[in-house]
Amino acid sequence: MLPEFRYRKLGYAALNVTDLARSVAFYTDILGLDLAEEKDGRWAALRCGPDHHSILLNQADEPGLKRVGFQVESEADLDAAFEHVDRLGFSPSWVDDEETTELRQGRSLRFRHSGSGLQLEFYADIWQMAQPFEARLAKIARLGHVVVSVTDTKEMLDTLVGKMGFLVSDRVDGFVSFLRCFPNPFHHSFAVASGDENRLHHVNFMVSDIDDVGRALNRLQKHQVEIVYGPGRHPPSDSIFIYFLDPDGMTLEYSFGMEEFPEDNPRQPRTLEPVPESLDYWGGMPSPAFAKVGRFEVA
Ligand SMILES: [Fe+2]
């Protein structure tokens, strides 16, 4: 059953980093985001489009996934979401005015997924920046998706798919389920992989030019950035990808191309055989450091 609110898109990922200045330099000068704002050495807002932030970097003692923000279509959808989440017993709370003002967001609600402790945030309004995003290094079109690893995938999928309006686009049997936030058309904005602890799997940025994946390979090598998977081609979403590590060892991805689903009469989800070729047509294998860093901040 779909809830009575509509998502607009994946909004942002808030990541904990151990050296904010070092990470800001990496996310701007190597990944290619624009710095929107930096606050007293506490956090930095980075963008790849008109929104004030698609990534928030927070200074912290250990790397991690602090929260994931989703934008809903309207303030009415936000109110409906609050009632819905409250009815489910997830104890949502409104973020205080001081913090939303600082974050340049409108009213925002937060709650924790009860099983994994992952914090989710919903909002409808965020500052639209006056200057267009400047694609200096890569034509980043958007924050594409966040993937998490959890010890209990069934429980998280029961929540997101069964109760929170996400739809399964495809799954690799026993490994990962790719979810879209209805009615957002992209094959996946979020995915849930099975893992040995609850942590970030990776954060993806979609580029609008396949050359940006090839250029990234050379740029990353030049800066001694560890490439952990790819370049390759994902069968589920038909995208060309490359994965690499940020300065704390958290996994990031550039990808080009992604299937889009219509709101009405979408195709059925597929269940793919759990073999390496179901994640890379070209037969590549991830390195051991792939998707290993970034525990959920549950405090
Ligand atoms: Fe991905």
CSV table of C-alpha atoms and ligand atoms in Angstrom, one decimal:
chain,number,residue,atom,x,y,z
A,1,MET,CA,0.0,0.0,0.0
A,2,LEU,CA,1.3,3.4,-0.9
A,3,PRO,CA,1.3,6.1,1.7
A,4,GLU,CA,-0.6,9.4,1.1
A,5,PHE,CA,2.5,11.4,0.3
A,6,ARG,CA,4.7,11.7,-2.8
A,7,TYR,CA,8.4,11.9,-2.9
A,8,ARG,CA,10.1,14.4,-5.2
A,9,LYS,CA,13.6,12.9,-5.0
A,10,LEU,CA,16.6,11.7,-2.9
A,11,GLY,CA,17.6,15.0,-1.4
A,12,TYR,CA,21.0,14.6,0.3
A,13,ALA,CA,23.3,12.4,2.3
A,14,ALA,CA,24.9,13.7,5.5
A,15,LEU,CA,28.3,12.1,5.9
A,16,ASN,CA,30.5,12.2,9.0
A,17,VAL,CA,34.2,12.8,8.1
A,18,THR,CA,37.2,13.0,10.3
A,19,ASP,CA,39.0,15.9,8.7
A,20,LEU,CA,36.5,18.4,7.3
A,21,ALA,CA,39.0,20.5,5.4
A,22,ARG,CA,40.6,17.5,3.8
A,23,SER,CA,37.2,16.1,2.7
A,24,VAL,CA,35.9,19.5,1.4
A,25,ALA,CA,39.1,19.7,-0.8
A,26,PHE,CA,38.4,16.1,-2.1
A,27,TYR,CA,34.7,16.6,-2.7
A,28,THR,CA,35.3,19.9,-4.6
A,29,ASP,CA,38.7,19.4,-6.3
A,30,ILE,CA,38.5,15.7,-7.2
A,31,LEU,CA,34.8,14.7,-7.1
A,32,GLY,CA,33.7,18.1,-8.6
A,33,LEU,CA,31.0,19.3,-6.3
A,34,ASP,CA,30.6,23.1,-5.6
A,35,LEU,CA,31.0,24.3,-2.0
A,36,ALA,CA,27.8,26.1,-1.1
A,37,GLU,CA,28.6,27.0,2.5
A,38,GLU,CA,31.0,26.0,5.3
A,39,LYS,CA,30.0,26.6,8.9
A,40,ASP,CA,32.6,27.2,11.5
A,41,GLY,CA,34.6,24.1,10.7
A,42,ARG,CA,31.6,22.0,11.9
A,43,TRP,CA,30.0,21.2,8.6
A,44,ALA,CA,30.1,22.0,4.9
A,45,ALA,CA,27.2,22.0,2.3
A,46,LEU,CA,28.1,20.8,-1.2
A,47,ARG,CA,26.0,20.9,-4.2
A,48,CYS,CA,25.7,19.5,-7.8
A,49,GLY,CA,22.6,21.4,-8.9
A,50,PRO,CA,20.4,24.3,-7.7
A,51,ASP,CA,19.7,22.8,-4.3
A,52,HIS,CA,21.9,24.3,-1.5
A,53,HIS,CA,23.2,20.8,-0.6
A,54,SER,CA,23.2,17.3,-2.0
A,55,ILE,CA,26.0,16.3,0.4
A,56,LEU,CA,26.5,17.6,3.9
A,57,LEU,CA,29.9,16.8,5.4
A,58,ASN,CA,30.0,16.9,9.2
A,59,GLN,CA,33.2,17.0,11.3
A,60,ALA,CA,33.2,13.9,13.5
A,61,ASP,CA,35.5,11.5,15.3
A,62,GLU,CA,34.8,8.6,12.9
A,63,PRO,CA,33.5,8.4,9.4
A,64,GLY,CA,29.8,7.4,9.0
A,65,LEU,CA,26.4,7.9,7.5
A,66,LYS,CA,24.6,10.5,9.6
A,67,ARG,CA,21.3,10.6,7.8
A,68,VAL,CA,19.6,10.5,4.4
A,69,GLY,CA,17.3,13.3,3.4
A,70,PHE,CA,14.4,12.9,0.9
A,71,GLN,CA,12.5,15.8,-0.6
A,72,VAL,CA,8.7,15.4,-0.8
A,73,GLU,CA,6.6,17.2,-3.4
A,74,SER,CA,4.9,19.8,-1.2
A,75,GLU,CA,4.3,21.1,2.3
A,76,ALA,CA,1.0,19.2,2.3
A,77,ASP,CA,3.0,16.0,1.4
A,78,LEU,CA,5.3,16.8,4.3
A,79,ASP,CA,2.3,17.0,6.8
A,80,ALA,CA,0.9,13.8,5.4
A,81,ALA,CA,4.3,12.1,5.8
A,82,PHE,CA,4.5,13.3,9.4
A,83,GLU,CA,1.1,11.8,10.2
A,84,HIS,CA,1.9,8.6,8.3
A,85,VAL,CA,5.3,8.1,10.1
A,86,ASP,CA,3.7,8.9,13.4
A,87,ARG,CA,0.9,6.4,12.8
A,88,LEU,CA,3.5,3.7,12.1
A,89,GLY,CA,5.0,4.4,15.6
A,90,PHE,CA,8.3,5.7,14.3
A,91,SER,CA,8.1,8.8,16.5
A,92,PRO,CA,8.9,11.5,14.0
A,93,SER,CA,10.0,15.0,15.3
A,94,TRP,CA,10.2,18.4,13.6
A,95,VAL,CA,13.7,19.7,13.3
A,96,ASP,CA,14.0,23.0,15.3
A,97,ASP,CA,13.9,26.3,13.5
A,98,GLU,CA,17.5,27.2,14.4
A,99,GLU,CA,18.8,24.1,12.6
A,100,THR,CA,16.5,24.3,9.6
A,101,THR,CA,17.5,28.0,9.1
A,102,GLU,CA,21.1,27.0,9.3
A,103,LEU,CA,20.6,24.2,6.8
A,104,ARG,CA,18.6,26.5,4.5
A,105,GLN,CA,15.7,24.1,4.5
A,106,GLY,CA,12.0,24.6,5.2
A,107,ARG,CA,10.2,22.5,7.7
A,108,SER,CA,11.9,19.2,8.1
A,109,LEU,CA,11.0,16.0,9.9
A,110,ARG,CA,13.3,13.3,11.2
A,111,PHE,CA,12.9,9.8,12.4
A,112,ARG,CA,15.0,6.7,12.9
A,113,HIS,CA,14.4,3.4,11.2
A,114,SER,CA,13.8,1.2,14.2
A,115,GLY,CA,15.8,-1.8,13.2
A,116,SER,CA,19.0,-0.3,11.9
A,117,GLY,CA,18.9,3.1,13.6
A,118,LEU,CA,19.4,4.9,10.3
A,119,GLN,CA,18.1,8.4,10.5
A,120,LEU,CA,15.8,9.6,7.7
A,121,GLU,CA,14.7,13.2,7.0
A,122,PHE,CA,11.9,14.6,4.9
A,123,TYR,CA,11.5,18.2,3.7
A,124,ALA,CA,9.8,20.0,0.9
A,125,ASP,CA,11.7,23.2,0.6
A,126,ILE,CA,15.4,24.0,0.3
A,127,TRP,CA,17.3,27.1,-0.9
A,128,GLN,CA,17.6,27.3,-4.6
A,129,MET,CA,21.0,28.8,-5.3
A,130,ALA,CA,21.3,31.9,-7.5
A,131,GLN,CA,24.4,30.7,-9.4
A,132,PRO,CA,24.0,27.6,-11.5
A,133,PHE,CA,26.1,24.6,-10.6
A,134,GLU,CA,29.4,24.9,-12.3
A,135,ALA,CA,30.4,21.5,-13.7
A,136,ARG,CA,34.2,22.1,-13.5
A,137,LEU,CA,35.4,18.5,-13.4
A,138,ALA,CA,32.4,16.3,-14.3
A,139,LYS,CA,29.0,17.0,-15.6
A,140,ILE,CA,27.3,15.8,-12.5
A,141,ALA,CA,23.6,15.8,-13.1
A,142,ARG,CA,22.4,14.9,-9.7
A,143,LEU,CA,23.0,12.9,-6.5
A,144,GLY,CA,21.9,9.6,-7.9
A,145,HIS,CA,21.5,7.2,-5.0
A,146,VAL,CA,22.5,6.1,-1.6
A,147,VAL,CA,23.0,2.4,-0.9
A,148,VAL,CA,23.2,1.0,2.6
A,149,SER,CA,24.4,-2.4,3.9
A,150,VAL,CA,22.3,-3.8,6.8
A,151,THR,CA,22.3,-7.0,8.8
A,152,ASP,CA,18.5,-7.4,8.5
A,153,THR,CA,17.5,-6.5,4.9
A,154,LYS,CA,14.0,-8.0,5.4
A,155,GLU,CA,13.2,-5.6,8.2
A,156,MET,CA,14.4,-2.6,6.3
A,157,LEU,CA,12.6,-3.6,3.1
A,158,ASP,CA,9.4,-4.3,5.1
A,159,THR,CA,9.6,-0.7,6.4
A,160,LEU,CA,10.6,1.1,3.2
A,161,VAL,CA,8.7,-0.9,0.6
A,162,GLY,CA,5.9,-2.2,2.8
A,163,LYS,CA,5.2,1.1,4.7
A,164,MET,CA,7.1,4.1,3.3
A,165,GLY,CA,6.2,4.1,-0.4
A,166,PHE,CA,9.4,2.8,-2.0
A,167,LEU,CA,9.0,0.4,-4.9
A,168,VAL,CA,11.4,-2.4,-5.8
A,169,SER,CA,12.8,-1.9,-9.3
A,170,ASP,CA,15.1,-5.0,-9.3
A,171,ARG,CA,16.9,-7.2,-6.9
A,172,VAL,CA,20.0,-9.4,-7.0
A,173,ASP,CA,18.7,-12.4,-5.1
A,174,GLY,CA,19.9,-12.4,-1.6
A,175,PHE,CA,22.3,-9.5,-2.1
A,176,VAL,CA,20.7,-6.2,-2.9
A,177,SER,CA,17.3,-4.6,-3.6
A,178,PHE,CA,17.1,-1.4,-5.8
A,179,LEU,CA,14.4,0.9,-4.7
A,180,ARG,CA,12.8,4.0,-6.3
A,181,CYS,CA,11.0,6.6,-4.2
A,182,PHE,CA,7.6,6.7,-5.9
A,183,PRO,CA,6.8,8.6,-8.1
A,184,ASN,CA,10.4,9.6,-8.8
A,185,PRO,CA,11.2,7.8,-12.1
A,186,PHE,CA,14.8,6.7,-11.5
A,187,HIS,CA,15.5,3.0,-11.3
A,188,HIS,CA,16.9,3.5,-7.8
A,189,SER,CA,17.4,6.4,-5.5
A,190,PHE,CA,18.2,4.0,-2.6
A,191,ALA,CA,19.2,0.4,-2.3
A,192,VAL,CA,19.5,-2.0,0.5
A,193,ALA,CA,22.3,-4.6,0.5
A,194,SER,CA,22.9,-7.4,3.0
A,195,GLY,CA,26.0,-6.8,5.1
A,196,ASP,CA,27.8,-7.8,8.3
A,197,GLU,CA,27.0,-4.4,10.0
A,198,ASN,CA,24.7,-1.4,9.4
A,199,ARG,CA,26.7,1.0,7.3
A,200,LEU,CA,27.0,3.1,4.2
A,201,HIS,CA,27.6,1.0,1.1
A,202,HIS,CA,28.1,3.9,-1.3
A,203,VAL,CA,26.9,7.3,-2.5
A,204,ASN,CA,26.4,7.7,-6.2
A,205,PHE,CA,26.6,10.8,-8.5
A,206,MET,CA,25.1,10.5,-12.0
A,207,VAL,CA,27.0,12.2,-14.8
A,208,SER,CA,25.4,13.2,-18.1
A,209,ASP,CA,28.4,12.4,-20.3
A,210,ILE,CA,30.0,8.9,-20.6
A,211,ASP,CA,33.3,10.7,-21.1
A,212,ASP,CA,33.1,11.8,-17.4
A,213,VAL,CA,33.5,8.2,-16.3
A,214,GLY,CA,36.6,7.8,-18.5
A,215,ARG,CA,38.0,11.1,-17.4
A,216,ALA,CA,37.4,10.2,-13.8
A,217,LEU,CA,39.5,7.1,-14.2
A,218,ASN,CA,42.5,9.2,-15.2
A,219,ARG,CA,41.9,12.0,-12.7
A,220,LEU,CA,41.5,9.6,-9.8
A,221,GLN,CA,44.7,7.7,-10.8
A,222,LYS,CA,46.6,11.0,-11.1
A,223,HIS,CA,45.6,12.0,-7.5
A,224,GLN,CA,46.3,8.5,-6.2
A,225,VAL,CA,42.6,8.0,-5.3
A,226,GLU,CA,41.9,4.3,-4.7
A,227,ILE,CA,39.5,2.9,-7.4
A,228,VAL,CA,37.7,-0.1,-5.8
A,229,TYR,CA,35.4,-1.3,-8.6
A,230,GLY,CA,35.1,-0.6,-12.3
A,231,PRO,CA,34.9,0.9,-14.8
A,232,GLY,CA,32.1,-1.6,-15.6
A,233,ARG,CA,28.5,-1.8,-16.6
A,234,HIS,CA,25.6,-2.6,-14.2
A,235,PRO,CA,23.0,-4.9,-15.6
A,236,PRO,CA,20.2,-3.8,-13.2
A,237,SER,CA,20.1,-0.2,-14.2
A,238,ASP,CA,22.2,-0.4,-17.4
A,239,SER,CA,24.7,2.2,-16.2
A,240,ILE,CA,28.4,2.6,-16.7
A,241,PHE,CA,30.1,3.0,-13.4
A,242,ILE,CA,33.4,3.6,-11.5
A,243,TYR,CA,33.7,3.4,-7.7
A,244,PHE,CA,36.4,5.0,-5.6
A,245,LEU,CA,37.2,5.9,-2.0
A,246,ASP,CA,36.9,9.3,-0.3
A,247,PRO,CA,39.7,10.4,2.2
A,248,ASP,CA,38.0,8.4,5.0
A,249,GLY,CA,37.6,5.3,2.9
A,250,MET,CA,33.9,5.7,2.2
A,251,THR,CA,32.9,4.5,-1.2
A,252,LEU,CA,31.6,6.9,-3.9
A,253,GLU,CA,30.5,6.2,-7.4
A,254,TYR,CA,30.1,8.1,-10.7
A,255,SER,CA,27.6,6.5,-13.1
A,256,PHE,CA,26.3,7.3,-16.6
A,257,GLY,CA,22.8,6.3,-17.7
A,258,MET,CA,19.9,4.9,-15.7
A,259,GLU,CA,16.5,3.4,-16.6
A,260,GLU,CA,13.5,5.5,-15.8
A,261,PHE,CA,10.1,4.1,-14.8
A,262,PRO,CA,6.7,5.6,-15.7
A,263,GLU,CA,4.4,6.4,-12.8
A,264,ASP,CA,1.6,4.3,-14.3
A,265,ASN,CA,2.0,0.7,-15.5
A,266,PRO,CA,5.7,0.3,-14.8
A,267,ARG,CA,7.4,-3.0,-15.6
A,268,GLN,CA,7.6,-5.6,-13.0
A,269,PRO,CA,10.8,-5.9,-10.9
A,270,ARG,CA,13.2,-8.6,-11.9
A,271,THR,CA,15.1,-11.0,-9.7
A,272,LEU,CA,18.7,-11.5,-11.0
A,273,GLU,CA,20.9,-14.5,-10.4
A,274,PRO,CA,23.4,-13.8,-7.6
A,275,VAL,CA,26.6,-14.0,-9.7
A,276,PRO,CA,29.3,-11.2,-10.3
A,277,GLU,CA,27.9,-10.7,-13.9
A,278,SER,CA,24.6,-9.6,-12.4
A,279,LEU,CA,26.5,-6.5,-11.0
A,280,ASP,CA,29.0,-6.0,-13.8
A,281,TYR,CA,28.4,-7.2,-17.4
A,282,TRP,CA,32.2,-6.8,-18.0
A,283,GLY,CA,32.9,-9.4,-15.2
A,284,GLY,CA,34.8,-7.0,-12.9
A,285,MET,CA,35.1,-7.7,-9.2
A,286,PRO,CA,35.2,-5.1,-6.4
A,287,SER,CA,38.3,-4.8,-4.3
A,288,PRO,CA,38.3,-5.7,-0.6
A,289,ALA,CA,38.0,-2.0,0.4
A,290,PHE,CA,34.7,-1.6,-1.6
A,291,ALA,CA,31.8,-0.4,0.6
A,292,LYS,CA,33.5,-1.2,3.9
A,293,VAL,CA,33.6,2.2,5.8
A,294,GLY,CA,30.8,4.4,7.2
A,295,ARG,CA,28.8,3.0,10.0
A,296,PHE,CA,25.3,4.5,10.7
A,297,GLU,CA,25.5,7.3,13.3
A,298,VAL,CA,22.9,6.1,15.7
A,299,ALA,CA,23.6,8.3,18.7
B,1,FE,FE,25.5,2.5,-7.3
